CSV table of C-alpha atoms in Angstrom, one decimal:
chain,number,residue,atom,x,y,z
O,17,MET,CA,-14.0,-196.1,-87.0
O,18,ARG,CA,-11.1,-197.3,-84.7
O,19,PRO,CA,-9.1,-194.0,-85.9
O,20,HIS,CA,-11.4,-191.4,-85.2
O,21,ARG,CA,-12.4,-192.5,-82.0
O,22,ARG,CA,-8.8,-192.1,-81.0
O,23,PHE,CA,-8.7,-189.0,-82.5
O,24,ILE,CA,-11.5,-188.5,-79.6
O,25,ALA,CA,-9.6,-189.1,-76.9
O,26,ALA,CA,-6.5,-188.3,-77.5
O,27,GLY,CA,-8.3,-184.5,-77.9
O,28,CYS,CA,-9.9,-185.3,-74.6
O,29,LEU,CA,-6.1,-186.5,-72.5
O,30,ILE,CA,-4.7,-183.1,-73.6
O,31,ILE,CA,-8.4,-181.5,-72.4
O,32,VAL,CA,-7.8,-182.9,-69.6
O,33,LEU,CA,-4.2,-182.1,-69.6
O,34,LEU,CA,-4.8,-178.9,-69.9
O,35,VAL,CA,-7.2,-178.2,-66.9
O,36,PHE,CA,-5.1,-180.1,-64.5
O,37,TRP,CA,-1.6,-177.6,-65.7
O,38,LEU,CA,-4.1,-174.4,-65.1
O,39,ILE,CA,-6.1,-175.3,-61.9
O,40,ALA,CA,-2.1,-176.3,-60.8
O,41,GLY,CA,-0.5,-173.2,-62.5
O,42,THR,CA,-2.9,-171.1,-59.9
O,43,SER,CA,-2.8,-173.6,-56.5
O,44,ALA,CA,1.0,-172.8,-56.8
O,45,ASP,CA,0.5,-168.9,-57.4
O,46,ALA,CA,-2.2,-168.9,-54.3
O,47,GLU,CA,0.5,-170.7,-52.6
O,48,GLU,CA,3.1,-168.0,-53.5
O,49,SER,CA,1.2,-165.2,-52.7
O,50,ARG,CA,-0.5,-166.8,-49.4
O,51,GLY,CA,3.6,-167.2,-48.1
O,52,GLN,CA,4.9,-163.8,-49.3
O,53,SER,CA,1.9,-161.4,-47.8
O,54,SER,CA,2.1,-164.0,-44.4
O,55,PRO,CA,4.7,-161.9,-42.7
O,56,VAL,CA,4.3,-158.8,-43.8
O,57,PRO,CA,0.8,-158.1,-40.5
O,58,SER,CA,3.4,-159.7,-37.9
O,59,GLN,CA,6.5,-157.6,-39.1
O,60,THR,CA,4.7,-154.7,-40.1
O,61,PRO,CA,4.2,-152.6,-36.0
O,62,ALA,CA,8.3,-153.9,-35.1
O,63,VAL,CA,9.7,-151.4,-38.5
O,64,ALA,CA,10.1,-148.0,-37.8
O,65,VAL,CA,6.7,-147.2,-39.4
O,66,PRO,CA,4.7,-145.2,-36.3
O,67,SER,CA,1.4,-144.4,-36.4
O,68,PRO,CA,0.1,-141.2,-35.2
O,69,SER,CA,-0.8,-142.6,-31.8
O,70,SER,CA,3.1,-143.3,-31.2
O,71,PHE,CA,4.0,-140.0,-32.1
O,72,SER,CA,2.1,-138.4,-29.4
O,73,GLU,CA,2.9,-141.1,-26.9
O,74,SER,CA,6.7,-141.1,-27.4
O,75,PRO,CA,8.1,-138.0,-25.9
O,76,ALA,CA,6.3,-140.0,-22.3
O,77,ALA,CA,8.9,-142.7,-22.9
O,78,PRO,CA,12.1,-140.4,-22.5
O,79,ASP,CA,10.6,-139.0,-18.3
O,80,PRO,CA,11.6,-141.2,-17.3
O,81,ALA,CA,15.6,-139.9,-17.9
O,82,PRO,CA,15.5,-136.9,-16.8
O,83,ALA,CA,15.1,-137.3,-13.0
O,84,THR,CA,16.8,-141.0,-12.8
O,85,ASP,CA,20.2,-137.3,-14.8
O,86,ASN,CA,18.6,-134.7,-12.2
O,87,ALA,CA,19.2,-136.9,-8.9
O,88,PRO,CA,22.8,-137.6,-8.9
O,89,ALA,CA,23.4,-133.9,-9.6
O,90,LEU,CA,21.6,-133.1,-6.0
O,91,GLU,CA,23.6,-135.7,-4.4
O,92,SER,CA,27.2,-133.7,-6.0
O,93,SER,CA,26.2,-130.6,-4.7
O,94,ALA,CA,29.6,-129.0,-2.5
O,95,PRO,CA,27.5,-130.4,1.7
O,96,GLU,CA,28.5,-127.4,3.8
O,97,PRO,CA,31.4,-128.0,6.5
O,98,ALA,CA,29.8,-130.0,8.9
O,99,LYS,CA,28.4,-128.4,12.0
O,100,PRO,CA,30.2,-129.9,15.4
O,101,GLU,CA,26.3,-130.5,17.4
O,102,ASP,CA,26.2,-130.4,21.6
O,103,ARG,CA,26.4,-134.3,23.1
O,104,GLN,CA,23.1,-134.6,24.1
O,105,LYS,CA,22.8,-135.9,28.0
O,106,PRO,CA,21.1,-139.0,27.8
O,107,GLY,CA,18.1,-139.4,29.1
O,108,VAL,CA,18.8,-135.7,31.0
O,109,ALA,CA,17.1,-133.5,31.1
O,110,ALA,CA,17.6,-129.6,32.3
O,111,LEU,CA,14.9,-129.7,34.4
O,112,ALA,CA,16.5,-132.4,36.4
O,113,LEU,CA,20.1,-130.6,36.3
O,114,LEU,CA,18.6,-127.8,37.7
O,115,GLU,CA,17.7,-129.3,40.0
O,116,THR,CA,21.7,-130.6,41.2
O,117,LEU,CA,22.9,-126.7,40.9
O,118,PRO,CA,23.3,-125.3,43.9
O,119,ILE,CA,21.4,-121.9,44.9
O,120,LYS,CA,24.0,-119.4,46.2
O,121,GLY,CA,24.0,-115.8,46.4
O,122,ARG,CA,26.0,-113.3,44.0
O,123,ALA,CA,29.2,-113.3,44.9
O,124,PRO,CA,31.3,-109.7,44.5
O,125,LYS,CA,32.1,-108.8,41.4
O,126,THR,CA,35.9,-107.1,42.8
O,127,GLY,CA,38.6,-108.4,40.6
O,128,TYR,CA,36.7,-109.3,37.4
O,129,ASP,CA,38.8,-108.2,34.1
O,130,ARG,CA,37.9,-109.6,30.9
O,131,ASP,CA,41.7,-110.9,31.0
O,132,GLU,CA,40.6,-113.5,34.1
O,133,ILE,CA,38.7,-115.6,32.2
O,134,GLY,CA,41.8,-116.2,29.5
O,135,GLN,CA,42.8,-115.6,26.0
O,136,ALA,CA,39.4,-114.9,23.7
O,137,TRP,CA,38.9,-117.0,20.5
O,138,ALA,CA,41.2,-119.7,21.9
O,139,ASP,CA,42.3,-121.9,19.8
O,140,VAL,CA,41.3,-124.8,22.6
O,141,ASP,CA,40.0,-127.9,21.1
O,142,ARG,CA,43.6,-127.0,19.0
O,143,ASN,CA,41.7,-127.7,15.3
O,144,GLY,CA,43.5,-124.8,13.7
O,145,CYS,CA,40.3,-121.9,13.3
O,146,ASP,CA,39.8,-119.5,16.7
O,147,THR,CA,36.6,-120.2,18.4
O,148,ARG,CA,34.7,-116.5,17.1
O,149,ASN,CA,35.3,-118.8,13.1
O,150,ASP,CA,34.2,-121.9,13.8
O,151,ILE,CA,30.7,-120.3,16.0
O,152,LEU,CA,30.0,-118.5,12.8
O,153,ALA,CA,30.5,-121.9,10.9
O,154,ARG,CA,28.9,-124.3,13.1
O,155,ASP,CA,25.7,-121.3,13.7
O,156,LEU,CA,25.1,-120.0,9.8
O,157,SER,CA,24.1,-121.7,6.3
O,158,ALA,CA,25.5,-120.3,3.1
O,159,LEU,CA,29.1,-119.9,4.2
O,160,SER,CA,31.3,-118.9,1.9
O,161,PHE,CA,35.8,-118.3,3.2
O,162,ARG,CA,38.7,-116.6,2.8
O,163,SER,CA,40.0,-118.0,-0.6
O,164,ASN,CA,42.5,-120.9,-0.1
O,165,GLU,CA,41.5,-121.3,4.2
O,166,SER,CA,39.2,-123.3,5.3
O,167,CYS,CA,38.7,-121.4,8.9
O,168,ARG,CA,38.0,-117.8,8.2
O,169,VAL,CA,34.3,-117.2,7.7
O,170,ILE,CA,33.9,-114.5,4.7
O,171,SER,CA,29.7,-114.5,4.8
O,172,GLY,CA,26.5,-115.7,5.7
O,173,VAL,CA,23.2,-115.8,7.0
O,174,LEU,CA,22.3,-116.5,10.2
O,175,GLN,CA,19.0,-117.8,11.6
O,176,ASP,CA,19.4,-115.7,15.0
O,177,PRO,CA,17.9,-118.0,18.0
O,178,TYR,CA,17.4,-114.7,20.0
O,179,SER,CA,15.4,-112.9,18.2
O,180,GLY,CA,14.1,-115.1,15.3
O,181,ARG,CA,15.1,-112.8,12.7
O,182,THR,CA,17.8,-113.5,9.5
O,183,VAL,CA,20.5,-111.8,9.0
O,184,GLU,CA,23.0,-111.8,6.6
O,185,PHE,CA,26.6,-112.1,7.9
O,186,THR,CA,29.6,-109.9,5.8
O,187,ARG,CA,32.8,-110.2,7.0
O,188,GLY,CA,34.6,-106.3,7.5
O,189,GLN,CA,35.9,-103.3,9.3
O,190,GLU,CA,32.1,-102.0,9.4
O,191,THR,CA,29.5,-104.9,9.7
O,192,SER,CA,31.3,-108.4,11.4
O,193,ALA,CA,30.6,-107.2,14.8
O,194,LEU,CA,26.7,-106.7,13.2
O,195,VAL,CA,27.2,-110.4,14.4
O,196,PRO,CA,28.0,-111.0,17.3
O,197,VAL,CA,29.3,-115.0,19.4
O,198,ASP,CA,27.1,-114.1,22.5
O,199,HIS,CA,28.3,-116.2,26.0
O,200,VAL,CA,24.9,-117.7,27.3
O,201,VAL,CA,26.7,-117.4,30.7
O,202,ALA,CA,28.0,-114.1,30.3
O,203,LEU,CA,31.6,-114.1,31.8
O,204,SER,CA,31.1,-111.4,34.5
O,205,ASP,CA,27.9,-113.1,36.0
O,206,ALA,CA,30.2,-116.6,35.5
O,207,TRP,CA,32.4,-114.6,38.0
O,208,GLN,CA,30.0,-113.6,40.3
O,209,LYS,CA,28.9,-117.7,40.6
O,210,GLY,CA,31.3,-119.9,40.8
O,211,ALA,CA,34.4,-119.4,38.0
O,212,GLN,CA,36.6,-116.9,39.7
O,213,GLN,CA,37.3,-120.2,41.4
O,214,LEU,CA,38.3,-121.5,39.1
O,215,THR,CA,41.5,-121.6,37.9
O,216,LEU,CA,42.9,-119.2,34.8
O,217,GLU,CA,43.0,-122.5,31.9
O,218,GLN,CA,39.6,-123.7,33.5
O,219,ARG,CA,38.0,-120.2,32.2
O,220,THR,CA,39.4,-120.3,29.3
O,221,LEU,CA,37.7,-123.3,28.4
O,222,LEU,CA,34.3,-121.2,29.9
O,223,ALA,CA,35.1,-118.8,27.3
O,224,ASN,CA,35.5,-120.6,23.6
O,225,ASP,CA,33.4,-123.8,24.9
O,226,PRO,CA,30.7,-124.1,21.9
O,227,LEU,CA,28.2,-125.1,24.4
O,228,ASN,CA,28.2,-121.4,26.4
O,229,LEU,CA,28.7,-119.5,22.7
O,230,LEU,CA,25.4,-118.5,19.9
O,231,ALA,CA,25.9,-116.3,17.1
O,232,THR,CA,23.6,-113.4,18.1
O,233,THR,CA,22.8,-110.4,16.7
O,234,GLN,CA,24.4,-107.2,17.4
O,235,ARG,CA,20.6,-105.5,19.7
O,236,MET,CA,19.6,-109.1,21.2
O,237,ASN,CA,23.8,-109.0,22.4
O,238,SER,CA,23.5,-105.6,24.3
O,239,GLN,CA,20.3,-106.7,25.9
O,240,LYS,CA,21.5,-109.8,27.2
O,241,SER,CA,24.5,-107.6,28.6
O,242,ASP,CA,25.6,-110.3,31.6
O,243,GLY,CA,22.0,-111.1,32.4
O,244,ASP,CA,21.0,-114.0,33.7
O,245,ALA,CA,17.9,-115.6,33.6
O,246,ALA,CA,15.5,-114.7,36.1
O,247,THR,CA,17.1,-110.3,34.6
O,248,TRP,CA,16.4,-110.9,30.4
O,249,LEU,CA,15.5,-113.8,28.2
O,250,PRO,CA,15.1,-114.8,24.2
O,251,GLN,CA,13.3,-112.2,22.6
O,252,ASN,CA,12.3,-115.3,20.1
O,253,LYS,CA,10.5,-117.9,23.2
O,254,SER,CA,10.2,-120.7,21.4
O,255,PHE,CA,14.4,-120.8,21.4
O,256,ARG,CA,13.8,-120.2,25.5
O,257,CYS,CA,13.6,-123.4,26.6
O,258,ALA,CA,16.8,-124.0,24.7
O,259,TYR,CA,18.0,-121.4,25.9
O,260,VAL,CA,17.5,-121.9,29.8
O,261,SER,CA,18.2,-125.8,29.4
O,262,ARG,CA,22.2,-124.6,28.0
O,263,GLN,CA,22.5,-121.8,31.0
O,264,ILE,CA,22.0,-125.2,33.1
O,265,SER,CA,24.5,-127.4,30.9
O,266,VAL,CA,27.2,-125.6,31.2
O,267,LYS,CA,27.1,-123.8,34.9
O,268,ALA,CA,26.2,-127.7,35.5
O,269,ALA,CA,30.0,-128.4,33.4
O,270,TYR,CA,31.9,-125.7,35.2
O,271,SER,CA,30.4,-125.8,39.1
O,272,LEU,CA,29.0,-123.2,38.5
O,273,TRP,CA,26.2,-122.1,41.1
O,274,VAL,CA,22.1,-120.2,40.1
O,275,THR,CA,20.6,-117.9,42.2
O,276,MET,CA,16.8,-118.3,43.0
O,277,ALA,CA,15.4,-116.0,41.4
O,278,GLU,CA,17.5,-116.9,38.4
O,279,HIS,CA,16.6,-120.4,39.4
O,280,ASP,CA,12.7,-120.4,39.4
O,281,ALA,CA,12.7,-118.0,36.1
O,282,MET,CA,14.3,-121.4,34.5
O,283,GLU,CA,12.7,-123.7,37.1
O,284,ARG,CA,9.1,-121.6,35.3
O,285,ILE,CA,10.0,-121.6,31.7
O,286,LEU,CA,11.2,-125.6,32.1
O,287,ALA,CA,7.9,-126.1,33.5
O,288,ASP,CA,6.6,-125.6,29.6
O,289,CYS,CA,9.1,-128.6,28.6
O,290,PRO,CA,9.9,-130.8,30.9
O,291,ASP,CA,12.0,-132.9,28.9
O,292,GLU,CA,13.9,-130.8,27.2
O,293,ALA,CA,17.2,-132.4,27.1
O,294,ALA,CA,20.0,-131.2,28.9
O,295,ALA,CA,24.1,-130.6,26.8
O,296,ASP,CA,27.2,-132.5,27.1
O,297,SER,CA,30.1,-130.2,26.8
O,298,THR,CA,32.7,-131.1,24.6
O,299,LEU,CA,35.6,-129.8,26.3
O,300,VAL,CA,34.9,-130.7,29.4
O,301,GLU,CA,34.3,-134.9,30.2
O,302,GLU,CA,33.0,-134.1,33.7
O,303,PRO,CA,31.9,-131.1,36.0
O,304,LEU,CA,34.9,-129.4,36.9
O,305,ALA,CA,36.1,-129.1,39.8
O,306,PRO,CA,37.2,-125.8,41.2
O,307,ALA,CA,40.6,-124.7,42.8
O,308,GLU,CA,40.8,-123.9,46.0
O,309,PRO,CA,40.0,-120.5,46.6
O,310,ARG,CA,42.7,-117.4,46.6
O,311,ALA,CA,42.9,-116.4,50.8
O,312,ALA,CA,40.8,-112.7,48.8
O,313,LYS,CA,37.9,-114.7,47.7
O,314,ALA,CA,37.3,-117.2,51.6
O,315,PRO,CA,34.7,-115.1,52.7
O,316,ALA,CA,33.2,-114.8,49.5
O,317,ALA,CA,33.4,-118.7,48.8
O,318,GLU,CA,31.8,-119.3,52.6
O,319,GLU,CA,29.1,-116.5,52.5
O,320,PRO,CA,26.8,-118.4,50.1
O,321,ALA,CA,26.5,-121.7,51.6
O,322,ARG,CA,23.7,-120.1,54.2
O,323,MET,CA,20.4,-119.3,52.4
O,324,PRO,CA,20.4,-115.6,51.3
O,325,ALA,CA,16.8,-114.5,51.7
O,326,PRO,CA,15.9,-113.3,47.9
O,327,ALA,CA,16.8,-109.6,48.7
O,328,ALA,CA,20.8,-111.1,48.4
O,329,ASP,CA,19.8,-112.1,44.7
O,330,LYS,CA,21.3,-108.9,43.5
O,331,ALA,CA,23.0,-106.8,44.4
O,332,ALA,CA,21.9,-103.3,44.1
O,333,PRO,CA,23.1,-100.3,41.7
O,334,GLY,CA,23.8,-98.2,44.2
O,335,ALA,CA,20.3,-95.5,45.0
O,336,ALA,CA,16.9,-97.8,44.4
O,337,PRO,CA,15.4,-96.1,40.5
O,338,SER,CA,12.1,-94.1,41.1
O,339,PRO,CA,9.1,-94.3,41.8
O,340,ALA,CA,9.2,-96.6,44.8
O,341,PRO,CA,7.8,-99.6,44.7
O,342,ALA,CA,3.8,-99.3,44.7
O,343,ARG,CA,0.9,-100.8,43.4
O,344,SER,CA,-0.2,-98.2,40.9
O,345,VAL,CA,2.9,-98.2,38.8
O,346,ASN,CA,2.5,-98.2,36.0
O,347,CYS,CA,4.4,-98.0,32.3
O,348,SER,CA,2.9,-94.6,31.4
O,349,ASP,CA,5.1,-93.9,35.5
O,350,PHE,CA,8.6,-94.1,32.9
O,351,ASP,CA,10.0,-92.3,29.7
O,352,THR,CA,11.5,-94.8,28.0
O,353,HIS,CA,11.8,-98.6,27.6
O,354,ALA,CA,16.3,-98.9,29.7
O,355,ALA,CA,14.0,-96.7,32.8
O,356,ALA,CA,11.8,-99.1,33.6
O,357,GLN,CA,14.0,-102.1,32.6
O,358,THR,CA,16.0,-100.7,35.1
O,359,TRP,CA,13.4,-100.1,37.8
O,360,PHE,CA,11.8,-104.0,37.5
O,361,GLU,CA,15.0,-105.5,37.3
O,362,TYR,CA,15.5,-103.7,40.8
O,363,TYR,CA,12.5,-104.5,42.5
O,364,HIS,CA,12.0,-107.3,40.6
O,365,PRO,CA,14.3,-110.4,42.5
O,366,MET,CA,13.0,-109.0,45.8
O,367,MET,CA,9.3,-108.2,44.8
O,368,GLY,CA,8.2,-110.1,42.1
O,369,ASP,CA,6.5,-107.8,39.5
O,370,ILE,CA,4.5,-105.5,41.5
O,371,GLY,CA,3.8,-103.1,39.3
O,372,GLY,CA,2.6,-105.0,36.5
O,373,LEU,CA,4.9,-104.0,34.0
O,374,ASP,CA,5.7,-106.6,32.2
O,375,ALA,CA,2.8,-108.2,30.7
O,376,ASP,CA,3.4,-111.0,28.9
O,377,GLY,CA,5.9,-112.5,31.4
O,378,ASP,CA,9.1,-111.9,29.3
O,379,LEU,CA,10.9,-110.3,31.9
O,380,LEU,CA,10.8,-107.5,28.9
O,381,ALA,CA,9.2,-104.9,31.4
O,382,CYS,CA,6.9,-102.1,29.2
O,383,VAL,CA,8.0,-103.0,25.5
O,384,SER,CA,6.0,-100.2,23.8
O,385,LEU,CA,8.1,-97.5,25.4
O,386,PRO,CA,10.9,-95.6,22.7
């Protein structure tokens, strides 16, 4: 019986060993399977296997890049030439500066000639460019210059301060004159209000001072002629404060005076903008002292010391225009705007708008007439 038991025991041992071997093999396979498969879920997003949603969102990511790329392009675009600006008088209002100007009658125009004012468009600031091109470069936008030159303006766009209209400028024999440069204080007006007592060099500065110059249109320049604030104001009403302030600043810099009618007109305009600042000339540090008057001019220089009656403000241009002053005068009494304006300019300084020709207070009479 003992050998049989030994056989049975050996068989049981073999069976037990087989069971352990099978169990161990299964566990090892399971561990190996887990060891190979566990990294896959965590690595799948890192691998470039995009889901459908990632395809739809991917274009949004580059959006910041174009915005960043475009910014330098805008900044690197060629800027327009620097334009000189008037130096503002700190804390000095034009209305206050107006009260410092002498009020005198208009002196005779005797002896006035353009040559008496000095060289036209002289390079007084010594920058190598003549004054007209300096002003065009300052007042126009979208500028182009002659090849290899930094002075001569060939074309540009003017936002006309007097009319408010946009005008294209092109240099040419027939087109250059369409954009003239206006003397804010007309040279003839300046001559009759103190400039004849300045030296030739001082008058040359006056005629070429950027403070006294503005690019405008031929039509506005012709309408203004040598008028002062009592007889002409810009059609663009929003510019009138700046215009009058500029005239006051010029007259203060060059020791010029104003007539009573002119003073009152300036005061009336500035009443709507009492904080409008005056400006300094870039050519004149302090107001110019008038030169000693020439012997022939002595009587004229002494006469304004007396306060004249308003009637003496405006020299009568020959015979008084018809019709005679009357409350019944109206625009129907004139054929053209020019005729009405002549009548208005003659009587207005003495009597005001007795005919009611200036409906909107812009000192332009019967603008509805041809």
